[in-house]
């Protein structure tokens, strides 16, 4: 455990340096960028170690996995994000267990989350996940359907539509992903104009490409491997 905490602390320092350099290159402030520590497949103890190292936002991609870890970290004053595909039959549990849903991609799901948030008496911030590139297997709403989904959920009183998220296609060479990050930012700006409301969150960039995402305007990056090391075999 001691070893693990010291490597998380070291990794976190390196990530902060990378963020600072990227922000400097494009004239942004490093503190404008929120880091979501992606703790999927890692045990609750690892989340505690990261919290102690200074991380305050965590991302999990499966409701069930989070349900089993959550009781062990319930005392931590952190923001818990759902970042993975959500099936609508788990909407109620997700609305209860997470502080924000970053992967909303469907109106039926939005309605269920809204009803669940209403029942909990809370307002659940959400991001719409956009599928860029045409990988049919991936989650996220198609670009062509984004405006319609955003327009439908904007009036939901118990959902707070805060911005967009994407997982771009994977390239060995991170520079090739710039196009997708720029695209998401343009979609977000455009949507913000059309809906006449601020959409402050742009969640994009992971361990191997977050510098480029920052240069393209990410306000939030999601970092797993660079912080925690390789994941185990749990998908
Ligand atoms: C796993 C995951 C990440 C983190 O990826 P790394 O390459 O390990 O940094 C980010 N976002 C989502 C949605 C993920 O599922």
PDB file of C-alpha atoms and ligand atoms in Angstrom:
ATOM      1  CA  UNK A   1       0.000   0.000   0.000  1.00  0.00           C
ATOM      2  CA  UNK A   2       2.752   2.456   0.950  1.00  0.00           C
ATOM      3  CA  UNK A   3       4.372   1.783  -2.412  1.00  0.00           C
ATOM      4  CA  UNK A   4       1.163   2.265  -4.219  1.00  0.00           C
ATOM      5  CA  UNK A   5       0.425   5.607  -2.543  1.00  0.00           C
ATOM      6  CA  UNK A   6       3.870   6.895  -3.323  1.00  0.00           C
ATOM      7  CA  UNK A   7       3.539   5.944  -6.967  1.00  0.00           C
ATOM      8  CA  UNK A   8       0.133   7.630  -7.170  1.00  0.00           C
ATOM      9  CA  UNK A   9       1.656  10.747  -5.619  1.00  0.00           C
ATOM     10  CA  UNK A  10       4.518  10.673  -8.120  1.00  0.00           C
ATOM     11  CA  UNK A  11       2.219  10.030 -11.058  1.00  0.00           C
ATOM     12  CA  UNK A  12      -0.049  12.852  -9.955  1.00  0.00           C
ATOM     13  CA  UNK A  13       2.916  15.244  -9.831  1.00  0.00           C
ATOM     14  CA  UNK A  14       3.868  14.239 -13.391  1.00  0.00           C
ATOM     15  CA  UNK A  15       0.306  14.703 -14.611  1.00  0.00           C
ATOM     16  CA  UNK A  16       0.147  18.148 -13.031  1.00  0.00           C
ATOM     17  CA  UNK A  17       3.384  19.064 -14.789  1.00  0.00           C
ATOM     18  CA  UNK A  18       2.025  17.865 -18.124  1.00  0.00           C
ATOM     19  CA  UNK A  19      -1.153  19.894 -17.564  1.00  0.00           C
ATOM     20  CA  UNK A  20       0.847  22.993 -16.619  1.00  0.00           C
ATOM     21  CA  UNK A  21       2.998  22.756 -19.763  1.00  0.00           C
ATOM     22  CA  UNK A  22       0.017  22.198 -22.047  1.00  0.00           C
ATOM     23  CA  UNK A  23      -1.915  25.063 -20.458  1.00  0.00           C
ATOM     24  CA  UNK A  24       1.063  27.365 -20.801  1.00  0.00           C
ATOM     25  CA  UNK A  25       1.465  26.540 -24.506  1.00  0.00           C
ATOM     26  CA  UNK A  26      -2.043  27.727 -25.234  1.00  0.00           C
ATOM     27  CA  UNK A  27      -2.294  30.585 -22.746  1.00  0.00           C
ATOM     28  CA  UNK A  28      -4.698  28.874 -20.362  1.00  0.00           C
ATOM     29  CA  UNK A  29      -4.522  28.469 -16.616  1.00  0.00           C
ATOM     30  CA  UNK A  30      -3.859  24.972 -15.298  1.00  0.00           C
ATOM     31  CA  UNK A  31      -6.454  25.464 -12.569  1.00  0.00           C
ATOM     32  CA  UNK A  32      -9.203  25.788 -15.205  1.00  0.00           C
ATOM     33  CA  UNK A  33      -8.775  22.086 -15.876  1.00  0.00           C
ATOM     34  CA  UNK A  34     -10.443  19.484 -13.689  1.00  0.00           C
ATOM     35  CA  UNK A  35      -8.885  16.048 -13.532  1.00  0.00           C
ATOM     36  CA  UNK A  36     -11.270  13.121 -13.177  1.00  0.00           C
ATOM     37  CA  UNK A  37      -9.307  10.169 -11.810  1.00  0.00           C
ATOM     38  CA  UNK A  38     -10.644   7.085 -13.574  1.00  0.00           C
ATOM     39  CA  UNK A  39     -10.657   4.414 -10.896  1.00  0.00           C
ATOM     40  CA  UNK A  40     -12.524   1.644 -12.747  1.00  0.00           C
ATOM     41  CA  UNK A  41     -11.107  -1.839 -12.009  1.00  0.00           C
ATOM     42  CA  UNK A  42      -9.099  -0.449  -9.081  1.00  0.00           C
ATOM     43  CA  UNK A  43     -10.100  -1.194  -5.475  1.00  0.00           C
ATOM     44  CA  UNK A  44     -11.531   1.316  -3.001  1.00  0.00           C
ATOM     45  CA  UNK A  45      -8.138   1.509  -1.247  1.00  0.00           C
ATOM     46  CA  UNK A  46      -6.637   2.944  -4.419  1.00  0.00           C
ATOM     47  CA  UNK A  47      -9.329   5.627  -4.495  1.00  0.00           C
ATOM     48  CA  UNK A  48      -8.479   6.525  -0.897  1.00  0.00           C
ATOM     49  CA  UNK A  49      -4.775   6.765  -1.797  1.00  0.00           C
ATOM     50  CA  UNK A  50      -5.582   9.070  -4.723  1.00  0.00           C
ATOM     51  CA  UNK A  51      -7.825  11.187  -2.507  1.00  0.00           C
ATOM     52  CA  UNK A  52      -4.987  11.520  -0.031  1.00  0.00           C
ATOM     53  CA  UNK A  53      -2.709  12.558  -2.897  1.00  0.00           C
ATOM     54  CA  UNK A  54      -5.138  15.388  -3.641  1.00  0.00           C
ATOM     55  CA  UNK A  55      -7.580  14.094  -6.295  1.00  0.00           C
ATOM     56  CA  UNK A  56     -11.187  15.193  -5.773  1.00  0.00           C
ATOM     57  CA  UNK A  57     -13.025  13.918  -8.854  1.00  0.00           C
ATOM     58  CA  UNK A  58     -13.385  10.233  -9.671  1.00  0.00           C
ATOM     59  CA  UNK A  59     -14.854   8.440 -12.655  1.00  0.00           C
ATOM     60  CA  UNK A  60     -16.288   4.933 -12.756  1.00  0.00           C
ATOM     61  CA  UNK A  61     -17.791   3.279 -15.801  1.00  0.00           C
ATOM     62  CA  UNK A  62     -20.047   0.638 -14.266  1.00  0.00           C
ATOM     63  CA  UNK A  63     -22.874   1.109 -11.795  1.00  0.00           C
ATOM     64  CA  UNK A  64     -22.468  -2.332 -10.280  1.00  0.00           C
ATOM     65  CA  UNK A  65     -18.737  -2.042  -9.713  1.00  0.00           C
ATOM     66  CA  UNK A  66     -19.206   1.362  -8.118  1.00  0.00           C
ATOM     67  CA  UNK A  67     -21.979   0.046  -5.887  1.00  0.00           C
ATOM     68  CA  UNK A  68     -19.556  -2.425  -4.354  1.00  0.00           C
ATOM     69  CA  UNK A  69     -16.765   0.117  -3.757  1.00  0.00           C
ATOM     70  CA  UNK A  70     -18.829   3.156  -2.813  1.00  0.00           C
ATOM     71  CA  UNK A  71     -19.558   2.203   0.832  1.00  0.00           C
ATOM     72  CA  UNK A  72     -15.799   2.128   1.523  1.00  0.00           C
ATOM     73  CA  UNK A  73     -15.250   5.664   0.264  1.00  0.00           C
ATOM     74  CA  UNK A  74     -18.585   7.237   1.177  1.00  0.00           C
ATOM     75  CA  UNK A  75     -16.902   9.535   3.713  1.00  0.00           C
ATOM     76  CA  UNK A  76     -14.610  11.181   1.192  1.00  0.00           C
ATOM     77  CA  UNK A  77     -15.650  14.620   0.065  1.00  0.00           C
ATOM     78  CA  UNK A  78     -15.232  13.929  -3.645  1.00  0.00           C
ATOM     79  CA  UNK A  79     -17.334  14.226  -6.791  1.00  0.00           C
ATOM     80  CA  UNK A  80     -18.265  10.866  -8.272  1.00  0.00           C
ATOM     81  CA  UNK A  81     -18.807  10.739 -12.024  1.00  0.00           C
ATOM     82  CA  UNK A  82     -20.371   8.006 -14.079  1.00  0.00           C
ATOM     83  CA  UNK A  83     -18.365   7.965 -17.306  1.00  0.00           C
ATOM     84  CA  UNK A  84     -19.485   4.683 -18.893  1.00  0.00           C
ATOM     85  CA  UNK A  85     -22.485   3.609 -20.893  1.00  0.00           C
ATOM     86  CA  UNK A  86     -25.617   3.457 -18.752  1.00  0.00           C
ATOM     87  CA  UNK A  87     -28.481   1.058 -19.369  1.00  0.00           C
ATOM     88  CA  UNK A  88     -31.800   2.656 -18.574  1.00  0.00           C
ATOM     89  CA  UNK A  89     -32.753  -0.092 -16.107  1.00  0.00           C
ATOM     90  CA  UNK A  90     -29.870   1.169 -13.929  1.00  0.00           C
ATOM     91  CA  UNK A  91     -30.826   4.850 -14.155  1.00  0.00           C
ATOM     92  CA  UNK A  92     -32.351   4.941 -10.697  1.00  0.00           C
ATOM     93  CA  UNK A  93     -29.279   3.452  -9.024  1.00  0.00           C
ATOM     94  CA  UNK A  94     -26.986   5.698 -11.044  1.00  0.00           C
ATOM     95  CA  UNK A  95     -28.917   8.819 -10.027  1.00  0.00           C
ATOM     96  CA  UNK A  96     -28.550   7.751  -6.410  1.00  0.00           C
ATOM     97  CA  UNK A  97     -24.876   6.741  -6.475  1.00  0.00           C
ATOM     98  CA  UNK A  98     -23.273   9.360  -8.679  1.00  0.00           C
ATOM     99  CA  UNK A  99     -22.974  13.098  -8.406  1.00  0.00           C
ATOM    100  CA  UNK A 100     -22.820  13.544 -12.152  1.00  0.00           C
ATOM    101  CA  UNK A 101     -23.499  11.474 -15.262  1.00  0.00           C
ATOM    102  CA  UNK A 102     -20.994  12.259 -18.016  1.00  0.00           C
ATOM    103  CA  UNK A 103     -22.235   9.717 -20.540  1.00  0.00           C
ATOM    104  CA  UNK A 104     -25.855  10.586 -21.312  1.00  0.00           C
ATOM    105  CA  UNK A 105     -26.640   9.588 -24.892  1.00  0.00           C
ATOM    106  CA  UNK A 106     -30.311   8.796 -25.174  1.00  0.00           C
ATOM    107  CA  UNK A 107     -33.645  10.510 -24.479  1.00  0.00           C
ATOM    108  CA  UNK A 108     -35.331   7.500 -22.862  1.00  0.00           C
ATOM    109  CA  UNK A 109     -32.389   7.296 -20.476  1.00  0.00           C
ATOM    110  CA  UNK A 110     -32.575  11.037 -19.795  1.00  0.00           C
ATOM    111  CA  UNK A 111     -36.250  10.699 -18.852  1.00  0.00           C
ATOM    112  CA  UNK A 112     -35.466   7.910 -16.416  1.00  0.00           C
ATOM    113  CA  UNK A 113     -32.575   9.812 -14.865  1.00  0.00           C
ATOM    114  CA  UNK A 114     -34.778  12.860 -14.570  1.00  0.00           C
ATOM    115  CA  UNK A 115     -37.519  10.924 -12.805  1.00  0.00           C
ATOM    116  CA  UNK A 116     -34.971   9.308 -10.492  1.00  0.00           C
ATOM    117  CA  UNK A 117     -33.333  12.650  -9.651  1.00  0.00           C
ATOM    118  CA  UNK A 118     -36.779  14.099  -9.004  1.00  0.00           C
ATOM    119  CA  UNK A 119     -37.600  11.231  -6.634  1.00  0.00           C
ATOM    120  CA  UNK A 120     -34.312  11.858  -4.800  1.00  0.00           C
ATOM    121  CA  UNK A 121     -35.093  15.564  -4.620  1.00  0.00           C
ATOM    122  CA  UNK A 122     -31.892  16.455  -6.358  1.00  0.00           C
ATOM    123  CA  UNK A 123     -30.633  18.044  -9.516  1.00  0.00           C
ATOM    124  CA  UNK A 124     -28.239  15.815 -11.401  1.00  0.00           C
ATOM    125  CA  UNK A 125     -25.659  17.472 -13.635  1.00  0.00           C
ATOM    126  CA  UNK A 126     -25.201  15.607 -16.923  1.00  0.00           C
ATOM    127  CA  UNK A 127     -22.972  15.760 -19.963  1.00  0.00           C
ATOM    128  CA  UNK A 128     -24.066  14.470 -23.329  1.00  0.00           C
ATOM    129  CA  UNK A 129     -21.598  11.982 -24.764  1.00  0.00           C
ATOM    130  CA  UNK A 130     -21.060  12.525 -28.471  1.00  0.00           C
ATOM    131  CA  UNK A 131     -19.836   9.765 -30.760  1.00  0.00           C
ATOM    132  CA  UNK A 132     -17.359  11.229 -33.204  1.00  0.00           C
ATOM    133  CA  UNK A 133     -16.032   9.095 -36.009  1.00  0.00           C
ATOM    134  CA  UNK A 134     -18.268   6.291 -37.126  1.00  0.00           C
ATOM    135  CA  UNK A 135     -17.530   3.444 -34.821  1.00  0.00           C
ATOM    136  CA  UNK A 136     -20.997   1.962 -34.493  1.00  0.00           C
ATOM    137  CA  UNK A 137     -20.029  -0.117 -31.473  1.00  0.00           C
ATOM    138  CA  UNK A 138     -19.226   2.928 -29.367  1.00  0.00           C
ATOM    139  CA  UNK A 139     -21.633   4.664 -27.072  1.00  0.00           C
ATOM    140  CA  UNK A 140     -22.580   8.287 -27.489  1.00  0.00           C
ATOM    141  CA  UNK A 141     -25.135  10.162 -29.528  1.00  0.00           C
ATOM    142  CA  UNK A 142     -24.395  10.669 -33.232  1.00  0.00           C
ATOM    143  CA  UNK A 143     -23.508  14.219 -34.160  1.00  0.00           C
ATOM    144  CA  UNK A 144     -26.670  14.465 -36.271  1.00  0.00           C
ATOM    145  CA  UNK A 145     -28.857  13.704 -33.231  1.00  0.00           C
ATOM    146  CA  UNK A 146     -27.090  15.949 -30.735  1.00  0.00           C
ATOM    147  CA  UNK A 147     -29.195  19.074 -31.164  1.00  0.00           C
ATOM    148  CA  UNK A 148     -32.431  17.180 -30.831  1.00  0.00           C
ATOM    149  CA  UNK A 149     -31.334  15.364 -27.657  1.00  0.00           C
ATOM    150  CA  UNK A 150     -29.943  18.565 -26.123  1.00  0.00           C
ATOM    151  CA  UNK A 151     -33.117  20.499 -26.927  1.00  0.00           C
ATOM    152  CA  UNK A 152     -35.228  17.776 -25.344  1.00  0.00           C
ATOM    153  CA  UNK A 153     -33.306  17.578 -22.087  1.00  0.00           C
ATOM    154  CA  UNK A 154     -32.582  21.296 -21.639  1.00  0.00           C
ATOM    155  CA  UNK A 155     -35.947  21.979 -19.910  1.00  0.00           C
ATOM    156  CA  UNK A 156     -35.700  19.003 -17.499  1.00  0.00           C
ATOM    157  CA  UNK A 157     -35.696  20.667 -14.078  1.00  0.00           C
ATOM    158  CA  UNK A 158     -33.895  17.834 -12.307  1.00  0.00           C
ATOM    159  CA  UNK A 159     -31.123  17.470 -14.860  1.00  0.00           C
ATOM    160  CA  UNK A 160     -28.563  20.194 -15.288  1.00  0.00           C
ATOM    161  CA  UNK A 161     -27.201  19.952 -18.799  1.00  0.00           C
ATOM    162  CA  UNK A 162     -23.615  21.170 -18.373  1.00  0.00           C
ATOM    163  CA  UNK A 163     -21.711  20.271 -21.529  1.00  0.00           C
ATOM    164  CA  UNK A 164     -20.303  17.568 -23.775  1.00  0.00           C
ATOM    165  CA  UNK A 165     -18.056  14.548 -23.456  1.00  0.00           C
ATOM    166  CA  UNK A 166     -16.391  12.351 -26.046  1.00  0.00           C
ATOM    167  CA  UNK A 167     -14.128   9.335 -26.386  1.00  0.00           C
ATOM    168  CA  UNK A 168     -12.497   9.775 -29.790  1.00  0.00           C
ATOM    169  CA  UNK A 169     -11.210   6.902 -31.918  1.00  0.00           C
ATOM    170  CA  UNK A 170      -7.871   5.585 -30.668  1.00  0.00           C
ATOM    171  CA  UNK A 171      -4.678   6.495 -32.529  1.00  0.00           C
ATOM    172  CA  UNK A 172      -1.136   5.524 -31.581  1.00  0.00           C
ATOM    173  CA  UNK A 173      -0.128   8.963 -32.650  1.00  0.00           C
ATOM    174  CA  UNK A 174      -2.046  11.364 -30.353  1.00  0.00           C
ATOM    175  CA  UNK A 175      -1.760  14.294 -32.766  1.00  0.00           C
ATOM    176  CA  UNK A 176      -4.293  12.623 -35.071  1.00  0.00           C
ATOM    177  CA  UNK A 177      -6.943  12.986 -32.407  1.00  0.00           C
ATOM    178  CA  UNK A 178      -6.792  16.779 -32.428  1.00  0.00           C
ATOM    179  CA  UNK A 179      -9.426  16.942 -35.162  1.00  0.00           C
ATOM    180  CA  UNK A 180     -11.986  15.216 -32.891  1.00  0.00           C
ATOM    181  CA  UNK A 181     -11.272  17.396 -29.896  1.00  0.00           C
ATOM    182  CA  UNK A 182     -11.618  20.515 -31.987  1.00  0.00           C
ATOM    183  CA  UNK A 183     -14.841  19.152 -33.409  1.00  0.00           C
ATOM    184  CA  UNK A 184     -16.325  18.586 -29.940  1.00  0.00           C
ATOM    185  CA  UNK A 185     -15.441  22.118 -28.911  1.00  0.00           C
ATOM    186  CA  UNK A 186     -17.083  23.516 -32.038  1.00  0.00           C
ATOM    187  CA  UNK A 187     -20.197  21.428 -31.421  1.00  0.00           C
ATOM    188  CA  UNK A 188     -20.340  22.703 -27.843  1.00  0.00           C
ATOM    189  CA  UNK A 189     -19.955  26.364 -28.859  1.00  0.00           C
ATOM    190  CA  UNK A 190     -22.564  25.943 -31.549  1.00  0.00           C
ATOM    191  CA  UNK A 191     -24.997  24.229 -29.190  1.00  0.00           C
ATOM    192  CA  UNK A 192     -24.483  26.885 -26.562  1.00  0.00           C
ATOM    193  CA  UNK A 193     -25.471  29.559 -29.107  1.00  0.00           C
ATOM    194  CA  UNK A 194     -28.481  27.614 -30.341  1.00  0.00           C
ATOM    195  CA  UNK A 195     -29.789  26.915 -26.843  1.00  0.00           C
ATOM    196  CA  UNK A 196     -28.797  30.377 -25.565  1.00  0.00           C
ATOM    197  CA  UNK A 197     -27.214  28.939 -22.456  1.00  0.00           C
ATOM    198  CA  UNK A 198     -23.734  28.399 -21.120  1.00  0.00           C
ATOM    199  CA  UNK A 199     -22.301  24.899 -21.507  1.00  0.00           C
ATOM    200  CA  UNK A 200     -19.249  25.206 -19.292  1.00  0.00           C
ATOM    201  CA  UNK A 201     -17.956  21.622 -19.372  1.00  0.00           C
ATOM    202  CA  UNK A 202     -15.978  20.010 -22.162  1.00  0.00           C
ATOM    203  CA  UNK A 203     -14.790  16.576 -21.026  1.00  0.00           C
ATOM    204  CA  UNK A 204     -12.176  15.168 -23.381  1.00  0.00           C
ATOM    205  CA  UNK A 205      -8.661  13.773 -23.276  1.00  0.00           C
ATOM    206  CA  UNK A 206      -7.323  10.668 -21.540  1.00  0.00           C
ATOM    207  CA  UNK A 207      -3.869   9.510 -20.346  1.00  0.00           C
ATOM    208  CA  UNK A 208      -2.124   9.499 -23.712  1.00  0.00           C
ATOM    209  CA  UNK A 209      -3.658  12.544 -25.351  1.00  0.00           C
ATOM    210  CA  UNK A 210      -4.865  15.008 -22.723  1.00  0.00           C
ATOM    211  CA  UNK A 211      -2.339  17.705 -23.658  1.00  0.00           C
ATOM    212  CA  UNK A 212      -3.949  17.978 -27.072  1.00  0.00           C
ATOM    213  CA  UNK A 213      -7.407  18.068 -25.505  1.00  0.00           C
ATOM    214  CA  UNK A 214      -6.280  20.932 -23.253  1.00  0.00           C
ATOM    215  CA  UNK A 215      -4.934  22.820 -26.258  1.00  0.00           C
ATOM    216  CA  UNK A 216      -8.331  22.355 -27.892  1.00  0.00           C
ATOM    217  CA  UNK A 217     -10.268  23.659 -24.909  1.00  0.00           C
ATOM    218  CA  UNK A 218     -10.962  20.717 -22.564  1.00  0.00           C
ATOM    219  CA  UNK A 219     -12.148  21.885 -19.152  1.00  0.00           C
ATOM    220  CA  UNK A 220     -12.039  18.366 -17.841  1.00  0.00           C
ATOM    221  CA  UNK A 221      -9.749  15.436 -18.614  1.00  0.00           C
ATOM    222  CA  UNK A 222     -10.258  11.813 -17.585  1.00  0.00           C
ATOM    223  CA  UNK A 223      -7.089  10.080 -16.499  1.00  0.00           C
ATOM    224  CA  UNK A 224      -6.766   6.417 -15.527  1.00  0.00           C
ATOM    225  CA  UNK A 225      -3.567   4.667 -16.571  1.00  0.00           C
ATOM    226  CA  UNK A 226      -1.237   7.651 -16.133  1.00  0.00           C
ATOM    227  CA  UNK A 227      -2.359   7.938 -12.516  1.00  0.00           C
ATOM    228  CA  UNK A 228      -2.976   4.358 -11.417  1.00  0.00           C
ATOM    229  CA  UNK A 229      -0.902   2.288 -13.844  1.00  0.00           C
ATOM    230  CA  UNK A 230      -2.325  -0.471 -16.042  1.00  0.00           C
ATOM    231  CA  UNK A 231      -5.781  -1.814 -15.298  1.00  0.00           C
ATOM    232  CA  UNK A 232      -6.472  -5.433 -14.404  1.00  0.00           C
ATOM    233  CA  UNK A 233      -8.551  -7.754 -16.517  1.00  0.00           C
ATOM    234  CA  UNK A 234     -11.962  -6.597 -15.372  1.00  0.00           C
ATOM    235  CA  UNK A 235     -13.401  -4.992 -18.493  1.00  0.00           C
TER     236      UNK A 235
HETATM  237  C1  LIG B   1     -11.156   4.144 -18.968  1.00  0.00           C
HETATM  238  C2  LIG B   1     -11.620   5.482 -19.370  1.00  0.00           C
HETATM  239  C3  LIG B   1     -10.766   6.600 -19.317  1.00  0.00           C
HETATM  240  C4  LIG B   1      -9.322   6.550 -18.864  1.00  0.00           C
HETATM  241  O1  LIG B   1      -8.481   6.061 -19.838  1.00  0.00           O
HETATM  242  P1  LIG B   1      -6.897   6.049 -19.631  1.00  0.00           P
HETATM  243  O2  LIG B   1      -6.383   5.875 -21.021  1.00  0.00           O
HETATM  244  O3  LIG B   1      -6.573   4.923 -18.732  1.00  0.00           O
HETATM  245  O4  LIG B   1      -6.505   7.361 -19.053  1.00  0.00           O
HETATM  246  C5  LIG B   1     -11.304   7.832 -19.673  1.00  0.00           C
HETATM  247  N1  LIG B   1     -12.588   7.961 -20.069  1.00  0.00           N
HETATM  248  C6  LIG B   1     -13.428   6.918 -20.132  1.00  0.00           C
HETATM  249  C7  LIG B   1     -14.825   7.141 -20.562  1.00  0.00           C
HETATM  250  C8  LIG B   1     -12.966   5.643 -19.788  1.00  0.00           C
HETATM  251  O5  LIG B   1     -13.827   4.614 -19.865  1.00  0.00           O
END
